[in-house]
Short mmCIF file of C-alpha atoms in Angstrom, two decimals:
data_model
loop_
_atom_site.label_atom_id
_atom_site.label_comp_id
_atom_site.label_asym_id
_atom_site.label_seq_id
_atom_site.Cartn_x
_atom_site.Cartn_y
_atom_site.Cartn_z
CA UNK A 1 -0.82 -17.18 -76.32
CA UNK A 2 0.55 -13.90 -74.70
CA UNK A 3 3.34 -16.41 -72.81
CA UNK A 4 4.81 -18.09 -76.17
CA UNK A 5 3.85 -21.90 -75.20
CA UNK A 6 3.32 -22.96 -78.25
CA UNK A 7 4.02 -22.40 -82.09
CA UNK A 8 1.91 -23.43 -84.78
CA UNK A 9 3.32 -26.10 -86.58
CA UNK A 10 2.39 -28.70 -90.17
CA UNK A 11 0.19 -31.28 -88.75
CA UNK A 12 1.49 -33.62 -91.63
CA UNK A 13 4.58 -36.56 -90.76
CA UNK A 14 3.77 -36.13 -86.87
CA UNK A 15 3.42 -39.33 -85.29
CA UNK A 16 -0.72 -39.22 -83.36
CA UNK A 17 0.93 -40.58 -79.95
CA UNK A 18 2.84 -37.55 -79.95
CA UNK A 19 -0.51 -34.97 -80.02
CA UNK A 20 -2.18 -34.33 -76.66
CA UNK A 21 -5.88 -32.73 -76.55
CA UNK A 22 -6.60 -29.69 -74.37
CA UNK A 23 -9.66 -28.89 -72.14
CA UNK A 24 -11.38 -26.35 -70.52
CA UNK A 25 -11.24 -26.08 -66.93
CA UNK A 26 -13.72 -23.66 -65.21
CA UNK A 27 -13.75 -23.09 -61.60
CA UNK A 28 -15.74 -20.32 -59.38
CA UNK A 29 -13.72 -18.11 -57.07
CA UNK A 30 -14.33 -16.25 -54.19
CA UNK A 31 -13.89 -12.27 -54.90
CA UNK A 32 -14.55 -9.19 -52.53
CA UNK A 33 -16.99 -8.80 -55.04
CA UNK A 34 -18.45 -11.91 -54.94
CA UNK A 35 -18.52 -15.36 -56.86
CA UNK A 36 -16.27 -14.98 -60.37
CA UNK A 37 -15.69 -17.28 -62.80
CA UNK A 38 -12.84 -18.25 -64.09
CA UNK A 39 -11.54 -20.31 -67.10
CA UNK A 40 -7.69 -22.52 -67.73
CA UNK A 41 -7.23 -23.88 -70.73
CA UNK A 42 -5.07 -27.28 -70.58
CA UNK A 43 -3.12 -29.95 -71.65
CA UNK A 44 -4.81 -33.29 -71.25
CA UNK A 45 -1.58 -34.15 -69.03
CA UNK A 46 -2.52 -37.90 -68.85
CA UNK A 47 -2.40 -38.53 -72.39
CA UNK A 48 1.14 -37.04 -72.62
CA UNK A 49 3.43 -39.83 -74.15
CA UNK A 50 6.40 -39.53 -72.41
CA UNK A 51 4.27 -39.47 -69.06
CA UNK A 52 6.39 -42.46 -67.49
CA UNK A 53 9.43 -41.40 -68.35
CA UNK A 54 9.27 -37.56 -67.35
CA UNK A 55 11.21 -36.07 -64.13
CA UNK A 56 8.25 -34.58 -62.65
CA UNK A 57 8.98 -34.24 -59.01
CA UNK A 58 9.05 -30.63 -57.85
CA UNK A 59 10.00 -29.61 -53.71
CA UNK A 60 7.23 -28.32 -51.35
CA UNK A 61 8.29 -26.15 -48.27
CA UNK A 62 8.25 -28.50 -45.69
CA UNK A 63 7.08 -27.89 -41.82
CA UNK A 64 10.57 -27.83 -40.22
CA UNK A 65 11.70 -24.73 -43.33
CA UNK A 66 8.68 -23.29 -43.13
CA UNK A 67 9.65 -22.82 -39.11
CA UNK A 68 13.23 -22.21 -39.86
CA UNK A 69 12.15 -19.32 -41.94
CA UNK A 70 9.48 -17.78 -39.50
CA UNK A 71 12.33 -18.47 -37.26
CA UNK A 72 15.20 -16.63 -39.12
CA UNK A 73 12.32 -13.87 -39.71
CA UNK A 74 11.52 -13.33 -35.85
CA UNK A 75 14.66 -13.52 -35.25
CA UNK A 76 16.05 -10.70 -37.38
CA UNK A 77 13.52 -8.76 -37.33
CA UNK A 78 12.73 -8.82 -41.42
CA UNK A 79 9.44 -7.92 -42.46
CA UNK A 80 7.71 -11.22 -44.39
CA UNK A 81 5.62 -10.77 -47.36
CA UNK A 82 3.20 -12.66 -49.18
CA UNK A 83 2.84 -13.13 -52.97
CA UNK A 84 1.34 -14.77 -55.88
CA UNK A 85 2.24 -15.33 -59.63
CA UNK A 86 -0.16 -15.72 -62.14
CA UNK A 87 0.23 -18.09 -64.73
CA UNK A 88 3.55 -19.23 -63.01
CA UNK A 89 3.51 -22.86 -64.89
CA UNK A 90 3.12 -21.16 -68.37
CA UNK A 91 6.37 -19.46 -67.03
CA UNK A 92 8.64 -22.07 -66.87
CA UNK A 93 12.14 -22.32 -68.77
CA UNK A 94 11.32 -23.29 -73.00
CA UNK A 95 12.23 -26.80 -72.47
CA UNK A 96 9.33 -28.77 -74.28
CA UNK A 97 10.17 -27.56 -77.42
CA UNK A 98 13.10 -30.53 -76.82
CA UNK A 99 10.32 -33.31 -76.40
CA UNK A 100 8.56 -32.89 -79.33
CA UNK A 101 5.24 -32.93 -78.24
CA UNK A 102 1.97 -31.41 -79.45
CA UNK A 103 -1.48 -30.05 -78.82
CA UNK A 104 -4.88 -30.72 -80.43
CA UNK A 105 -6.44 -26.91 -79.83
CA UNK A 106 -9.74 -26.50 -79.00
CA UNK A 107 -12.29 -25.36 -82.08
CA UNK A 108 -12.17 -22.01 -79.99
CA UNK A 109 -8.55 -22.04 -80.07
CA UNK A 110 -7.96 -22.86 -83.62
CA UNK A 111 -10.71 -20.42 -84.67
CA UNK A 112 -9.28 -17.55 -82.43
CA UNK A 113 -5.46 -18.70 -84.18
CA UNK A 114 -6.91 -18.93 -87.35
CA UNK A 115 -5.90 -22.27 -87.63
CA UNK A 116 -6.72 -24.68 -90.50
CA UNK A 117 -7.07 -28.64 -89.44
CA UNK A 118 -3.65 -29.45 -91.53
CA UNK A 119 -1.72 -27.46 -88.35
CA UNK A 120 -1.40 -27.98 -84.82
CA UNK A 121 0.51 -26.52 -81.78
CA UNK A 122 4.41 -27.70 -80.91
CA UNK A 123 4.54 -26.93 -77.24
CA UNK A 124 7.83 -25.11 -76.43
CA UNK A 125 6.77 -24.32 -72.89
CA UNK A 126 5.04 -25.64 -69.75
CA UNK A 127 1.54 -25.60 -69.72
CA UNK A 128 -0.89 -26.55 -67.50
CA UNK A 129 -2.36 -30.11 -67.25
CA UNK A 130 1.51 -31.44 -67.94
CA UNK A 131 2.74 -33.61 -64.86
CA UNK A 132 6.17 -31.73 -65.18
CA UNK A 133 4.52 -28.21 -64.93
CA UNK A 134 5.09 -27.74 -61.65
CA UNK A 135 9.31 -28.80 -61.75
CA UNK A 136 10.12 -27.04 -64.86
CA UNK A 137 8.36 -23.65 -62.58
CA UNK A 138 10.82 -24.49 -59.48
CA UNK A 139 13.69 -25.00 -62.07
CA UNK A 140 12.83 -21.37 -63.57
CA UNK A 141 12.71 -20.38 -60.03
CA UNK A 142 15.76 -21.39 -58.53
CA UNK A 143 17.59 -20.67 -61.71
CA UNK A 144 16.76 -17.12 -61.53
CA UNK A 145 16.91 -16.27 -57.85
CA UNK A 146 20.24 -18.09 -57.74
CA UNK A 147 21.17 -15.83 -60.60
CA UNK A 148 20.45 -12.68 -58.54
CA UNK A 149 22.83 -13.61 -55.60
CA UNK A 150 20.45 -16.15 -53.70
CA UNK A 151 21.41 -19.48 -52.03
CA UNK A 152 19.59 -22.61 -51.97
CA UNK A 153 19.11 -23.56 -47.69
CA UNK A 154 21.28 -27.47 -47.75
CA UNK A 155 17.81 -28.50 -45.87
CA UNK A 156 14.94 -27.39 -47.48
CA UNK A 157 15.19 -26.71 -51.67
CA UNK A 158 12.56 -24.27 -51.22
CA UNK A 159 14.36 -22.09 -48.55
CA UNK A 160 16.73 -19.39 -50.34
CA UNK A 161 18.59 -17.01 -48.31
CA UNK A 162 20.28 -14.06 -49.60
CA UNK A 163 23.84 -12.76 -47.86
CA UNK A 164 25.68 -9.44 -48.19
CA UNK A 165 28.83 -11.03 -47.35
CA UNK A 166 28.42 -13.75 -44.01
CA UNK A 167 25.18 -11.47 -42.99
CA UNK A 168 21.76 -12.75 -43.92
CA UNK A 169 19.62 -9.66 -45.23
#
């Protein structure tokens, strides 16, 4: 909700190939203190009906950039840091509002929404459970460090360097 994935939409003329359920995931993680559990709601990704037809392929860091940074690090000296992002697939550019695809919400969802059962949700984001989550997040990604000055390494796409000038900072 708080990320804007989704507007509520008329349920009536849309096509039901084009409506995906959601799901709740729960999984138990390991806190300092102790076992916590925690709850995703998601797309039911394999129903999605453009699932064969979808660019879905996102890079990993591979070994050999994943040594070339450590590498470049040791070498120069730069302090490495370590982060996460929460939500980052709910954070990915608005592109599904261009696919015209939907979501069946959950009761909880439509009760918490105050949805009726004549609406449902038009996704306009990434969520999770979609098999192109996890591209449209590196898109976002490079798009926006690229916009702030950073280059893309020619070997590994997940390897961005930033230069004042011909020196690497």
């Amino acid at each position: 909700i708080s990320n804007s994935v989704f507007k509520i939409v008329r349920r009536a003329g849309i096509p039901l190939k084009r409506i995906m359920s959601m799901r709740w995931i729960l999984t138990w993680k390991q806190a300092p203190e102790g076992t916590k559990a925690k709850a995703r709601l998601v797309a039911k990704g394999f129903t999605d009906p453009d699932l064969l037809t979808i660019r879905a392929e996102a890079p990993t860091l591979s070994k050999i950039g994943r040594h070339c940074l450590l590498q470049l690090a040791a070498s120069n000296k730069f302090k490495l840091e370590v982060g996460d992002v929460s939500t980052a697939f709910l954070q990915g550019d608005k592109k599904e509002q261009d696919r015209d695809v939907y979501l069946e919400p959950t009761a909880d969802l439509r009760t918490r929404l105050q949805m009726t059962k004549e609406h449902i949700l038009k996704l306009t984001g990434s969520v999770y459970g979609l098999r192109n989550a996890p591209r449209a997040w590196y898109l976002r990604v490079r798009k926006d460090l690229e916009a702030l000055g950073w280059r893309c390494h020619q070997l590994d796409q997940c390897v961005f360097l930033l230069y004042d000038g011909n020196e690497l900072i």
